Backbone as a chain_set.jsonl record, in Angstrom:
{"seq": "MADTADTPDTRTPAQIEADIKRRRETLAETLDEIGVRVHPKTIVGDAKAKVVANVDHTLGRAYVQVNRVVSDVTAKFTDDDGAPRVERIVPVALLAAGVVGLLVLGTRRRKD", "coords": {"N": [[29.327, -38.093, -11.606], [31.228, -36.218, -13.928], [33.346, -33.637, -13.178], [35.7, -32.471, -13.869], [38.255, -32.547, -16.421], [40.174, -34.419, -15.848], [39.031, -36.466, -14.398], [37.629, -39.512, -15.095], [34.553, -40.248, -16.786], [32.257, -42.345, -15.463], [29.705, -43.075, -15.92], [26.904, -44.758, -17.394], [25.657, -44.844, -20.802], [22.846, -44.683, -20.637], [22.462, -43.546, -18.107], [23.635, -41.079, -18.54], [21.911, -40.036, -20.502], [19.546, -39.936, -18.999], [20.285, -38.03, -17.097], [20.691, -35.815, -18.743], [18.06, -35.499, -19.688], [16.714, -34.918, -17.26], [17.972, -32.497, -16.591], [17.168, -30.908, -18.763], [14.392, -30.783, -18.291], [14.385, -29.432, -15.839], [15.55, -27.029, -16.644], [13.585, -26.182, -18.463], [11.409, -25.754, -16.728], [12.477, -23.67, -15.199], [12.77, -21.68, -17.168], [10.076, -21.348, -17.81], [9.116, -20.262, -15.399], [10.569, -17.863, -15.363], [9.498, -16.694, -17.643], [6.843, -16.258, -16.796], [7.265, -14.472, -14.694], [8.339, -12.183, -15.984], [6.347, -11.468, -17.691], [4.186, -9.025, -19.064], [1.57, -8.762, -17.934], [1.885, -9.942, -15.434], [3.773, -8.242, -14.274], [2.34, -5.823, -14.253], [0.217, -6.594, -12.607], [1.58, -7.136, -10.189], [2.541, -4.556, -9.66], [0.117, -3.169, -9.34], [-0.858, -4.453, -7.059], [1.03, -3.658, -5.157], [0.576, -0.88, -5.14], [-2.088, -0.783, -4.246], [-1.754, -1.896, -1.701], [-0.112, 0.061, -0.534], [-1.81, 2.302, -0.654], [-3.937, 1.395, 0.944], [-2.582, 1.18, 3.384], [-1.826, 3.862, 3.78], [-4.345, 5.112, 3.857], [-5.391, 3.861, 6.098], [-3.687, 4.839, 8.108], [-4.325, 7.557, 7.876], [-7.015, 7.503, 8.613], [-6.791, 6.774, 11.306], [-5.457, 9.021, 12.308], [-7.335, 11.085, 11.776], [-9.461, 10.174, 13.323], [-8.316, 10.405, 15.85], [-7.998, 13.205, 16.003], [-10.674, 14.048, 15.866], [-11.614, 12.887, 18.214], [-10.097, 14.332, 20.079], [-11.081, 16.961, 19.657], [-13.764, 16.571, 20.284], [-13.502, 15.953, 22.972], [-12.735, 18.417, 23.968], [-15.049, 19.909, 23.778], [-16.976, 18.627, 25.241], [-17.998, 17.381, 28.469], [-16.822, 15.064, 31.03], [-18.973, 13.328, 31.248], [-20.107, 13.39, 28.775], [-21.776, 15.438, 28.182], [-22.559, 18.527, 26.528], [-20.281, 21.3, 26.594], [-21.242, 24.303, 27.172], [-20.02, 26.732, 27.696], [-17.776, 26.629, 26.131], [-18.651, 26.072, 23.586], [-20.359, 28.146, 22.701], [-18.713, 30.567, 22.362], [-17.091, 29.709, 20.195], [-19.016, 29.208, 18.22], [-20.058, 31.791, 17.884], [-17.785, 33.101, 16.925], [-17.402, 31.707, 14.499], [-19.775, 32.435, 13.17], [-19.317, 35.178, 12.943], [-17.08, 35.234, 11.216], [-18.171, 34.091, 8.9], [-20.11, 36.041, 8.372], [-18.441, 38.276, 7.806], [-17.2, 37.34, 5.49], [-19.408, 37.182, 3.765], [-20.162, 39.889, 3.62], [-17.85, 40.876, 2.43], [-17.912, 39.678, -0.116], [-20.217, 40.856, -1.143], [-19.531, 43.539, -1.304], [-17.573, 43.463, -3.276], [-19.026, 42.829, -5.519], [-20.476, 45.118, -5.949]], "CA": [[29.398, -37.092, -12.643], [32.585, -35.731, -14.129], [33.426, -32.192, -13.082], [36.952, -32.024, -14.485], [38.719, -33.373, -17.538], [41.063, -35.443, -15.311], [38.252, -37.548, -13.825], [36.888, -40.213, -16.158], [33.103, -40.373, -16.579], [31.964, -43.774, -15.33], [28.271, -43.297, -16.115], [26.504, -45.479, -18.602], [24.914, -43.962, -21.71], [21.473, -44.502, -20.129], [22.547, -42.59, -16.996], [23.91, -39.76, -19.133], [20.667, -39.597, -21.134], [18.594, -39.594, -17.931], [20.772, -36.78, -16.518], [20.387, -34.757, -19.718], [16.601, -35.309, -19.681], [16.373, -34.229, -16.002], [18.447, -31.106, -16.678], [16.288, -30.203, -19.714], [13.122, -30.516, -17.6], [14.64, -28.377, -14.851], [15.755, -25.795, -17.403], [12.282, -25.779, -19.005], [10.639, -25.192, -15.61], [13.071, -22.374, -14.863], [12.4, -20.738, -18.23], [8.649, -21.049, -17.643], [9.002, -19.341, -14.262], [11.066, -16.555, -15.8], [8.501, -16.161, -18.564], [5.7, -15.762, -16.024], [7.694, -13.303, -13.915], [8.583, -11.006, -16.825], [5.178, -11.199, -18.523], [3.632, -7.709, -18.723], [0.411, -8.857, -17.034], [2.39, -10.216, -14.087], [4.41, -7.018, -13.782], [1.262, -4.869, -13.955], [-0.507, -7.105, -11.435], [2.413, -6.895, -9.005], [2.56, -3.112, -9.399], [-1.199, -2.81, -8.793], [-0.944, -4.966, -5.685], [1.846, -2.787, -4.303], [-0.121, 0.406, -5.001], [-3.258, -1.0, -3.381], [-1.267, -2.079, -0.331], [0.349, 1.36, -0.043], [-2.987, 3.153, -0.448], [-4.632, 0.888, 2.129], [-1.783, 1.548, 4.55], [-1.93, 5.315, 3.944], [-5.712, 5.428, 4.288], [-5.525, 3.401, 7.479], [-3.004, 5.812, 8.981], [-5.108, 8.798, 7.843], [-8.219, 7.272, 9.411], [-6.404, 6.812, 12.722], [-5.165, 10.419, 12.652], [-8.6, 11.838, 11.798], [-10.2, 9.709, 14.485], [-7.671, 11.0, 17.021], [-8.321, 14.639, 16.025], [-12.098, 14.165, 16.218], [-11.732, 12.575, 19.64], [-9.546, 15.463, 20.825], [-12.022, 18.082, 19.555], [-14.948, 16.193, 21.064], [-13.149, 16.047, 24.39], [-12.675, 19.84, 24.352], [-16.382, 20.508, 23.8], [-17.881, 17.865, 26.105], [-17.388, 17.053, 29.761], [-16.555, 13.627, 31.208], [-20.216, 12.581, 31.08], [-20.541, 13.509, 27.392], [-22.667, 16.592, 28.04], [-21.863, 19.634, 25.862], [-19.778, 22.424, 27.409], [-21.787, 25.507, 26.55], [-19.055, 27.828, 27.844], [-16.781, 26.539, 25.053], [-19.318, 25.991, 22.284], [-20.93, 29.444, 22.322], [-17.719, 31.472, 21.753], [-16.661, 29.197, 18.891], [-20.133, 29.428, 17.294], [-20.103, 33.223, 17.59], [-16.632, 33.401, 16.083], [-17.695, 31.16, 13.171], [-20.815, 33.276, 12.565], [-18.672, 36.439, 12.58], [-16.239, 35.018, 10.033], [-19.084, 33.914, 7.764], [-20.687, 37.364, 8.096], [-17.428, 39.094, 7.139], [-17.026, 36.824, 4.126], [-20.586, 37.576, 2.986], [-20.04, 41.326, 3.366], [-16.749, 41.082, 1.486], [-18.323, 39.309, -1.471], [-21.22, 41.83, -1.593], [-18.821, 44.784, -1.666], [-16.849, 43.253, -4.54], [-20.005, 42.834, -6.603], [-20.98, 46.501, -6.163]], "C": [[30.814, -36.582, -12.743], [32.573, -34.223, -14.107], [34.68, -31.658, -13.759], [37.341, -32.97, -15.594], [39.597, -34.519, -17.05], [40.298, -36.653, -14.792], [37.472, -38.233, -14.939], [35.414, -40.338, -15.782], [32.756, -41.855, -16.585], [30.48, -44.072, -15.511], [28.017, -44.064, -17.406], [25.791, -44.508, -19.532], [23.485, -43.716, -21.231], [21.455, -43.492, -18.984], [22.784, -41.176, -17.527], [22.647, -39.201, -19.773], [19.641, -39.173, -20.077], [18.99, -38.262, -17.286], [20.466, -35.606, -17.445], [18.892, -34.454, -19.717], [16.167, -34.531, -18.434], [16.794, -32.76, -16.052], [17.595, -30.299, -17.654], [14.963, -29.845, -19.046], [13.278, -29.393, -16.584], [14.807, -27.033, -15.547], [14.428, -25.289, -17.967], [11.41, -25.16, -17.91], [11.156, -23.813, -15.238], [12.708, -21.325, -15.901], [10.919, -20.373, -18.151], [8.429, -20.059, -16.506], [9.455, -17.945, -14.65], [10.06, -15.9, -16.74], [7.297, -15.588, -17.846], [6.083, -14.483, -15.279], [7.858, -12.055, -14.762], [7.425, -10.698, -17.763], [4.567, -9.866, -18.104], [2.439, -7.766, -17.771], [0.849, -9.124, -15.6], [2.998, -8.965, -13.479], [3.355, -5.994, -13.397], [0.487, -5.308, -12.71], [0.271, -6.884, -10.149], [2.432, -5.412, -8.637], [1.234, -2.653, -8.801], [-1.327, -3.255, -7.343], [-0.141, -4.097, -4.726], [1.161, -1.443, -4.079], [-1.311, 0.265, -4.066], [-2.821, -1.154, -1.923], [-0.806, -0.751, 0.268], [-0.823, 2.297, 0.233], [-3.752, 2.709, 0.791], [-3.895, 1.296, 3.399], [-1.912, 3.044, 4.84], [-3.317, 5.707, 4.435], [-5.947, 4.99, 5.731], [-4.887, 4.371, 8.45], [-3.787, 7.121, 9.032], [-6.365, 8.651, 8.693], [-7.904, 7.36, 10.897], [-6.142, 8.249, 13.151], [-6.444, 11.248, 12.745], [-9.415, 11.448, 13.018], [-9.629, 10.318, 15.766], [-8.014, 12.487, 17.144], [-9.781, 14.843, 16.434], [-12.3, 13.882, 17.707], [-11.213, 13.72, 20.5], [-10.505, 16.657, 20.821], [-13.268, 17.79, 20.375], [-14.676, 16.333, 22.554], [-13.11, 17.495, 24.852], [-14.067, 20.454, 24.497], [-17.408, 19.694, 24.574], [-17.182, 17.586, 27.433], [-17.221, 15.536, 29.866], [-17.796, 12.758, 31.023], [-20.737, 12.619, 29.643], [-21.49, 14.67, 27.155], [-21.891, 17.747, 27.386], [-21.438, 20.723, 26.857], [-20.171, 23.72, 26.717], [-20.782, 26.648, 26.617], [-17.946, 27.777, 26.784], [-17.434, 26.56, 23.666], [-19.797, 27.363, 21.816], [-19.866, 30.373, 21.736], [-17.261, 31.003, 20.368], [-17.765, 29.429, 17.853], [-20.238, 30.906, 16.917], [-18.951, 33.635, 16.672], [-16.871, 32.915, 14.654], [-18.736, 32.011, 12.457], [-20.222, 34.614, 12.136], [-17.816, 36.309, 11.331], [-17.108, 34.855, 8.794], [-19.703, 35.257, 7.387], [-19.698, 38.264, 7.376], [-17.195, 38.627, 5.697], [-18.191, 37.232, 3.233], [-20.518, 39.057, 2.656], [-18.945, 41.609, 2.346], [-17.142, 40.735, 0.068], [-19.377, 40.281, -2.003], [-20.534, 43.125, -2.035], [-18.081, 44.623, -2.99], [-17.801, 43.289, -5.733], [-20.455, 44.257, -6.933], [-19.968, 47.392, -6.804]], "O": [[31.527, -36.521, -11.741], [31.885, -33.587, -14.906], [34.709, -30.502, -14.18], [36.808, -34.076, -15.691], [39.757, -35.506, -17.767], [40.846, -37.754, -14.747], [36.722, -37.572, -15.657], [35.072, -40.51, -14.612], [32.938, -42.539, -17.592], [30.042, -45.2, -15.281], [28.798, -44.022, -18.356], [25.36, -43.443, -19.089], [22.968, -42.614, -21.415], [20.54, -42.674, -18.893], [22.209, -40.207, -17.031], [22.341, -38.02, -19.608], [18.95, -38.169, -20.246], [18.12, -37.453, -16.964], [20.038, -34.542, -16.998], [18.494, -33.289, -19.744], [15.361, -33.605, -18.522], [16.054, -31.884, -15.605], [17.324, -29.124, -17.404], [14.465, -28.732, -19.213], [12.423, -28.515, -16.477], [14.27, -26.02, -15.097], [14.174, -24.085, -17.948], [10.745, -24.151, -18.145], [10.374, -22.895, -14.99], [12.374, -20.194, -15.546], [10.546, -19.225, -18.396], [7.642, -19.121, -16.639], [8.804, -16.958, -14.307], [9.801, -14.7, -16.647], [6.779, -14.544, -18.241], [5.31, -13.525, -15.243], [7.542, -10.959, -14.297], [7.51, -9.759, -18.554], [4.442, -9.598, -16.909], [2.309, -6.912, -16.894], [0.257, -8.597, -14.658], [2.768, -8.66, -12.309], [3.451, -5.364, -12.343], [0.146, -4.484, -11.862], [-0.302, -6.49, -9.133], [2.352, -5.052, -7.463], [1.215, -1.848, -7.87], [-1.843, -2.52, -6.501], [-0.582, -3.829, -3.608], [1.161, -0.923, -2.963], [-1.517, 1.105, -3.19], [-3.451, -0.603, -1.021], [-1.074, -0.466, 1.435], [-0.828, 3.006, 1.239], [-4.168, 3.539, 1.599], [-4.518, 1.71, 4.377], [-2.084, 3.449, 5.989], [-3.448, 6.542, 5.33], [-6.626, 5.68, 6.492], [-5.463, 4.693, 9.489], [-3.908, 7.731, 10.094], [-6.739, 9.576, 9.415], [-8.665, 7.953, 11.662], [-6.555, 8.656, 14.237], [-6.617, 12.024, 13.685], [-9.999, 12.31, 13.675], [-10.381, 10.701, 16.663], [-8.288, 12.978, 18.239], [-10.085, 15.71, 17.253], [-13.075, 14.568, 18.374], [-11.808, 14.048, 21.527], [-10.717, 17.289, 21.855], [-13.77, 18.664, 21.081], [-15.539, 16.786, 23.307], [-13.42, 17.779, 26.009], [-14.247, 21.41, 25.251], [-18.592, 20.031, 24.568], [-15.954, 17.556, 27.516], [-17.454, 14.813, 28.898], [-17.684, 11.581, 30.679], [-21.716, 11.941, 29.329], [-21.96, 14.863, 26.034], [-20.704, 17.926, 27.658], [-22.144, 21.018, 27.822], [-19.502, 24.169, 25.786], [-20.701, 27.452, 25.688], [-17.255, 28.771, 26.564], [-16.829, 27.015, 22.695], [-19.648, 27.698, 20.641], [-20.106, 30.936, 20.668], [-17.067, 31.823, 19.471], [-17.47, 29.809, 16.72], [-20.48, 31.234, 15.755], [-19.137, 34.429, 15.75], [-16.575, 33.634, 13.699], [-18.599, 32.281, 11.264], [-20.58, 35.135, 11.08], [-17.833, 37.194, 10.475], [-16.805, 35.426, 7.746], [-19.808, 35.575, 6.203], [-20.074, 38.952, 6.426], [-17.015, 39.447, 4.796], [-17.988, 37.59, 2.073], [-20.791, 39.445, 1.52], [-19.097, 42.484, 1.493], [-16.745, 41.431, -0.867], [-19.428, 40.511, -3.211], [-20.925, 43.728, -3.034], [-17.982, 45.585, -3.752], [-17.428, 43.725, -6.822], [-20.777, 44.556, -8.083], [-20.245, 48.567, -7.043]]}, "num_chains": 1, "name": "protein.A"}
């Protein structure tokens, strides 16, 4: 192939035609690939795939964190055998009942 004007082209016309045909086919394939890549459906599909992957990753991390918190809370209210620790459960239950009672009284006073 001749790259510069100083070098004479020694190819035959058939070789030149075959080279042109091969380059046209390569160019057509490249244009087809570009057309697929910039097609709106392809762009939307790629964006959806990225969002789904990010959501899956985020949900997975959230699940691990929630599972860790639940395990920590469970460990505080049960002993090593899995039996409930009444000395820890009763005060928390009483505190929760007191808060609910105060909220109920507060909403009744506002209505009156």
